[in-house]
Amino acid sequence: DGGITQSPKYLFRKEGQNVTLSCEQNLNHDAMYWYRQDPGQGLRLIYYSQIVNDFQKGDIAEGYSVSREKKESFPLTVTSAQKNPTAFYLCATSRTGGGTEAFFGQGTRLTVV
Amino acid sequence: KNQVEQSPQSLIILEGKNCTLQCNYTVSPFSNLRWYKQDTGRGPVSLTIMTFSENTKSNGRYTATLDADTKQSSLHITASQLSDSASYICVVSAYSNTGKLIFGQGTTLQVKP
């Protein structure tokens, strides 16, 4: 079935480890986004990509990295440089980057233990 | 600075009652405004999308209004149900080729029996 698949749903990370969150879509959308959501705050943009092999930093890119080798996939790596990584991470896609509707995955909750 | 502010931050109502959520924005140039519903631990799902020329749009028991002059929007929920308990997020898009969305912090609605 069509949609956006984020995995895993829950992820635990030890301090100092890098972890990678997966986001796969079969909607044939060009643009993909990663957002971070913390309690009581709006979603904040980490990285976005409008086309394969190209991506741009969002508002809070420090401590994160991404790749866009395939149109369908936009993995997010949370590196050890991210000092406060515990949060809910949402992947989104849209047809183009020009203000069209964004569709969201079900999210990954990352907890540092 | 582009901003979206929502009020109230949280709201508790009894099942069957109506309620109205508010969204004020300072986003320019304005492209469109969306209301999303986000259940706990899930990704946001779009309820309505409104462009500059639209004043009112309904989706079942949800009715959104937009006043582009005062830069205000509201989401009215009629005859609330327990399943309406969720966070409601106002998202504004500016005209740009980056597709960047500006998120409000959300209103958490709890419907009690």
Short mmCIF file of C-alpha atoms in Angstrom, two decimals:
data_model
loop_
_atom_site.label_atom_id
_atom_site.label_comp_id
_atom_site.label_asym_id
_atom_site.label_seq_id
_atom_site.Cartn_x
_atom_site.Cartn_y
_atom_site.Cartn_z
CA ASP A 1 0.00 0.00 0.00
CA GLY A 2 1.09 3.56 -0.62
CA GLY A 3 2.54 5.84 1.98
CA ILE A 4 5.48 6.79 4.10
CA THR A 5 7.17 4.22 6.27
CA GLN A 6 9.35 5.20 9.18
CA SER A 7 11.32 2.65 11.12
CA PRO A 8 11.83 1.76 13.80
CA LYS A 9 8.88 3.12 15.76
CA TYR A 10 10.92 3.19 18.96
CA LEU A 11 14.70 3.49 19.18
CA PHE A 12 17.03 3.58 22.13
CA ARG A 13 20.52 4.98 21.89
CA LYS A 14 23.41 4.95 24.27
CA GLU A 15 25.26 8.19 24.73
CA GLY A 16 28.04 8.56 22.19
CA GLN A 17 26.42 6.32 19.58
CA ASN A 18 25.24 7.25 16.13
CA VAL A 19 21.83 5.94 15.09
CA THR A 20 20.04 6.03 11.74
CA LEU A 21 16.31 6.53 11.32
CA SER A 22 14.75 5.18 8.16
CA CYS A 23 12.18 6.92 5.97
CA GLU A 24 10.86 5.26 2.82
CA GLN A 25 8.07 6.49 0.54
CA ASN A 26 6.28 5.07 -2.48
CA LEU A 27 4.24 8.19 -3.26
CA ASN A 28 6.68 9.27 -5.98
CA HIS A 29 7.11 12.60 -4.21
CA ASP A 30 10.16 14.70 -5.00
CA ALA A 31 10.54 16.49 -1.70
CA MET A 32 11.30 14.85 1.63
CA TYR A 33 11.72 16.40 5.06
CA TRP A 34 12.83 15.51 8.56
CA TYR A 35 11.26 17.24 11.56
CA ARG A 36 11.89 17.02 15.25
CA GLN A 37 9.03 17.38 17.73
CA ASP A 38 9.50 18.13 21.42
CA PRO A 39 6.71 18.43 23.99
CA GLY A 40 4.97 21.81 23.86
CA GLN A 41 6.85 22.91 20.76
CA GLY A 42 6.03 23.06 17.10
CA LEU A 43 7.77 20.84 14.60
CA ARG A 44 11.25 22.04 13.75
CA LEU A 45 12.90 21.35 10.41
CA ILE A 46 16.16 19.40 10.51
CA TYR A 47 16.92 18.72 6.84
CA TYR A 48 15.03 18.67 3.58
CA SER A 49 15.65 17.40 0.08
CA GLN A 50 13.91 18.47 -3.11
CA ILE A 51 15.71 16.11 -5.45
CA VAL A 52 17.92 13.06 -5.41
CA ASN A 53 21.53 13.71 -4.40
CA ASP A 54 20.69 17.13 -3.03
CA PHE A 55 19.64 18.24 0.45
CA GLN A 56 19.60 21.41 2.51
CA LYS A 57 19.97 22.20 6.20
CA GLY A 58 16.89 23.24 8.10
CA ASP A 59 16.68 25.25 11.29
CA ILE A 60 18.29 22.69 13.62
CA ALA A 61 20.69 20.63 11.46
CA GLU A 62 23.60 20.53 13.92
CA GLY A 63 24.33 16.99 15.09
CA TYR A 64 22.35 15.40 12.26
CA SER A 65 23.21 14.13 8.79
CA VAL A 66 21.18 12.85 5.86
CA SER A 67 21.57 11.32 2.42
CA ARG A 68 19.29 11.14 -0.62
CA GLU A 69 20.72 8.48 -2.91
CA LYS A 70 17.29 7.30 -4.04
CA LYS A 71 14.04 9.17 -4.57
CA GLU A 72 12.25 6.78 -2.23
CA SER A 73 14.62 7.00 0.71
CA PHE A 74 15.80 9.79 3.03
CA PRO A 75 17.56 8.35 6.09
CA LEU A 76 18.47 10.55 9.03
CA THR A 77 21.53 9.87 11.17
CA VAL A 78 21.58 11.27 14.68
CA THR A 79 25.24 11.62 15.54
CA SER A 80 26.96 11.75 18.91
CA ALA A 81 27.37 15.48 18.34
CA GLN A 82 23.64 15.98 18.94
CA LYS A 83 23.59 16.75 22.65
CA ASN A 84 19.88 16.34 23.28
CA PRO A 85 18.59 13.76 20.80
CA THR A 86 15.66 12.41 22.79
CA ALA A 87 12.61 13.45 20.76
CA PHE A 88 9.92 12.35 18.33
CA TYR A 89 11.16 12.42 14.72
CA LEU A 90 8.81 12.83 11.80
CA CYS A 91 9.53 12.30 8.13
CA ALA A 92 7.35 14.04 5.56
CA THR A 93 7.06 14.21 1.79
CA SER A 94 5.43 16.51 -0.74
CA ARG A 95 5.04 16.49 -4.53
CA THR A 96 7.18 19.56 -5.02
CA GLY A 97 8.86 22.04 -2.73
CA GLY A 98 6.50 24.86 -3.53
CA GLY A 99 4.08 24.91 -0.63
CA THR A 100 2.12 21.81 -1.55
CA GLU A 101 0.61 19.55 1.07
CA ALA A 102 2.98 17.56 3.24
CA PHE A 103 2.25 13.95 4.14
CA PHE A 104 3.75 12.55 7.31
CA GLY A 105 5.05 9.19 8.43
CA GLN A 106 4.08 7.73 11.78
CA GLY A 107 7.23 8.90 13.50
CA THR A 108 10.16 7.41 15.40
CA ARG A 109 10.58 8.04 19.09
CA LEU A 110 14.26 8.17 19.97
CA THR A 111 15.36 7.88 23.58
CA VAL A 112 18.89 8.20 24.90
CA VAL A 113 19.61 5.74 27.70
CA LYS B 1 10.15 36.76 11.27
CA ASN B 2 7.71 34.12 10.07
CA GLN B 3 5.72 32.83 13.02
CA VAL B 4 2.58 30.87 13.76
CA GLU B 5 0.95 31.11 17.16
CA GLN B 6 -1.92 28.98 18.37
CA SER B 7 -4.29 29.36 21.26
CA PRO B 8 -5.26 27.99 23.63
CA GLN B 9 -2.31 25.74 24.38
CA SER B 10 -4.66 23.11 25.77
CA LEU B 11 -8.40 22.68 26.06
CA ILE B 12 -10.73 20.26 27.85
CA ILE B 13 -14.35 19.94 26.75
CA LEU B 14 -17.21 17.54 27.32
CA GLU B 15 -18.29 15.13 24.64
CA GLY B 16 -20.91 16.64 22.37
CA LYS B 17 -19.81 20.23 22.91
CA ASN B 18 -18.36 22.54 20.28
CA CYS B 19 -15.01 24.26 20.44
CA THR B 20 -12.90 26.70 18.44
CA LEU B 21 -9.13 26.74 18.11
CA GLN B 22 -7.24 29.84 17.02
CA CYS B 23 -4.21 30.41 14.82
CA ASN B 24 -2.49 33.75 14.19
CA TYR B 25 0.35 34.01 11.73
CA THR B 26 2.93 36.44 10.47
CA VAL B 27 4.09 34.67 7.33
CA SER B 28 4.85 36.53 4.15
CA PRO B 29 4.26 36.09 1.32
CA PHE B 30 1.38 33.82 2.28
CA SER B 31 0.72 30.72 0.21
CA ASN B 32 -1.67 28.54 2.17
CA LEU B 33 -2.68 27.43 5.64
CA ARG B 34 -3.38 23.91 6.78
CA TRP B 35 -4.82 22.38 9.90
CA TYR B 36 -3.47 18.98 10.92
CA LYS B 37 -4.69 16.55 13.55
CA GLN B 38 -2.04 14.58 15.40
CA ASP B 39 -2.95 11.67 17.62
CA THR B 40 -0.50 10.88 20.41
CA GLY B 41 2.56 9.07 19.08
CA ARG B 42 1.43 9.35 15.46
CA GLY B 43 2.20 11.55 12.49
CA PRO B 44 -0.01 14.57 11.69
CA VAL B 45 -2.88 14.07 9.26
CA SER B 46 -4.25 16.92 7.16
CA LEU B 47 -7.77 18.18 7.94
CA THR B 48 -8.07 21.22 5.67
CA ILE B 49 -5.97 23.38 3.40
CA MET B 50 -6.91 26.97 2.64
CA THR B 51 -5.50 29.43 0.14
CA PHE B 52 -5.62 33.21 0.20
CA SER B 53 -8.99 33.45 -1.53
CA GLU B 54 -10.82 30.96 0.67
CA ASN B 55 -12.73 32.08 3.76
CA THR B 56 -14.28 28.85 4.95
CA LYS B 57 -13.72 25.18 4.34
CA SER B 58 -15.40 22.23 5.98
CA ASN B 59 -14.39 18.62 6.46
CA GLY B 60 -17.17 16.79 8.25
CA ARG B 61 -17.46 18.20 11.76
CA TYR B 62 -14.37 20.36 11.23
CA THR B 63 -14.76 23.86 9.79
CA ALA B 64 -11.78 26.10 9.18
CA THR B 65 -11.96 29.83 8.55
CA LEU B 66 -9.33 32.17 7.21
CA ASP B 67 -9.13 35.96 7.43
CA ALA B 68 -6.16 36.91 5.27
CA ASP B 69 -6.47 40.58 6.22
CA THR B 70 -6.03 40.00 9.93
CA LYS B 71 -3.88 36.88 9.35
CA GLN B 72 -6.05 34.73 11.55
CA SER B 73 -7.53 31.28 11.16
CA SER B 74 -9.80 29.21 13.32
CA LEU B 75 -10.77 25.56 13.45
CA HIS B 76 -14.25 24.87 14.76
CA ILE B 77 -15.14 21.38 15.91
CA THR B 78 -18.84 20.61 16.13
CA ALA B 79 -20.43 17.97 18.37
CA SER B 80 -17.11 16.75 19.69
CA GLN B 81 -16.38 13.06 20.06
CA LEU B 82 -13.89 11.22 22.24
CA SER B 83 -11.85 10.47 19.13
CA ASP B 84 -11.31 14.19 18.62
CA SER B 85 -8.85 14.11 21.53
CA ALA B 86 -5.56 15.01 19.86
CA SER B 87 -3.21 17.87 19.08
CA TYR B 88 -4.29 20.26 16.35
CA ILE B 89 -1.51 21.96 14.47
CA CYS B 90 -1.76 25.04 12.30
CA VAL B 91 0.81 25.11 9.49
CA VAL B 92 1.45 28.05 7.19
CA SER B 93 3.38 27.94 3.94
CA ALA B 94 5.08 30.92 2.34
CA TYR B 95 5.62 31.25 -1.38
CA SER B 96 9.07 29.90 -2.00
CA ASN B 97 10.78 27.14 -3.90
CA THR B 98 11.97 25.45 -0.74
CA GLY B 99 8.56 24.28 0.46
CA LYS B 100 9.38 25.33 3.97
CA LEU B 101 6.44 25.07 6.34
CA ILE B 102 6.02 27.11 9.52
CA PHE B 103 4.39 25.15 12.31
CA GLY B 104 2.42 26.38 15.28
CA GLN B 105 3.07 24.70 18.61
CA GLY B 106 -0.33 23.04 18.53
CA THR B 107 -3.42 22.97 20.72
CA THR B 108 -3.98 19.84 22.76
CA LEU B 109 -7.66 18.99 22.92
CA GLN B 110 -9.07 16.52 25.42
CA VAL B 111 -12.68 15.44 25.06
CA LYS B 112 -14.15 13.91 28.19
CA PRO B 113 -17.26 11.72 28.41
#
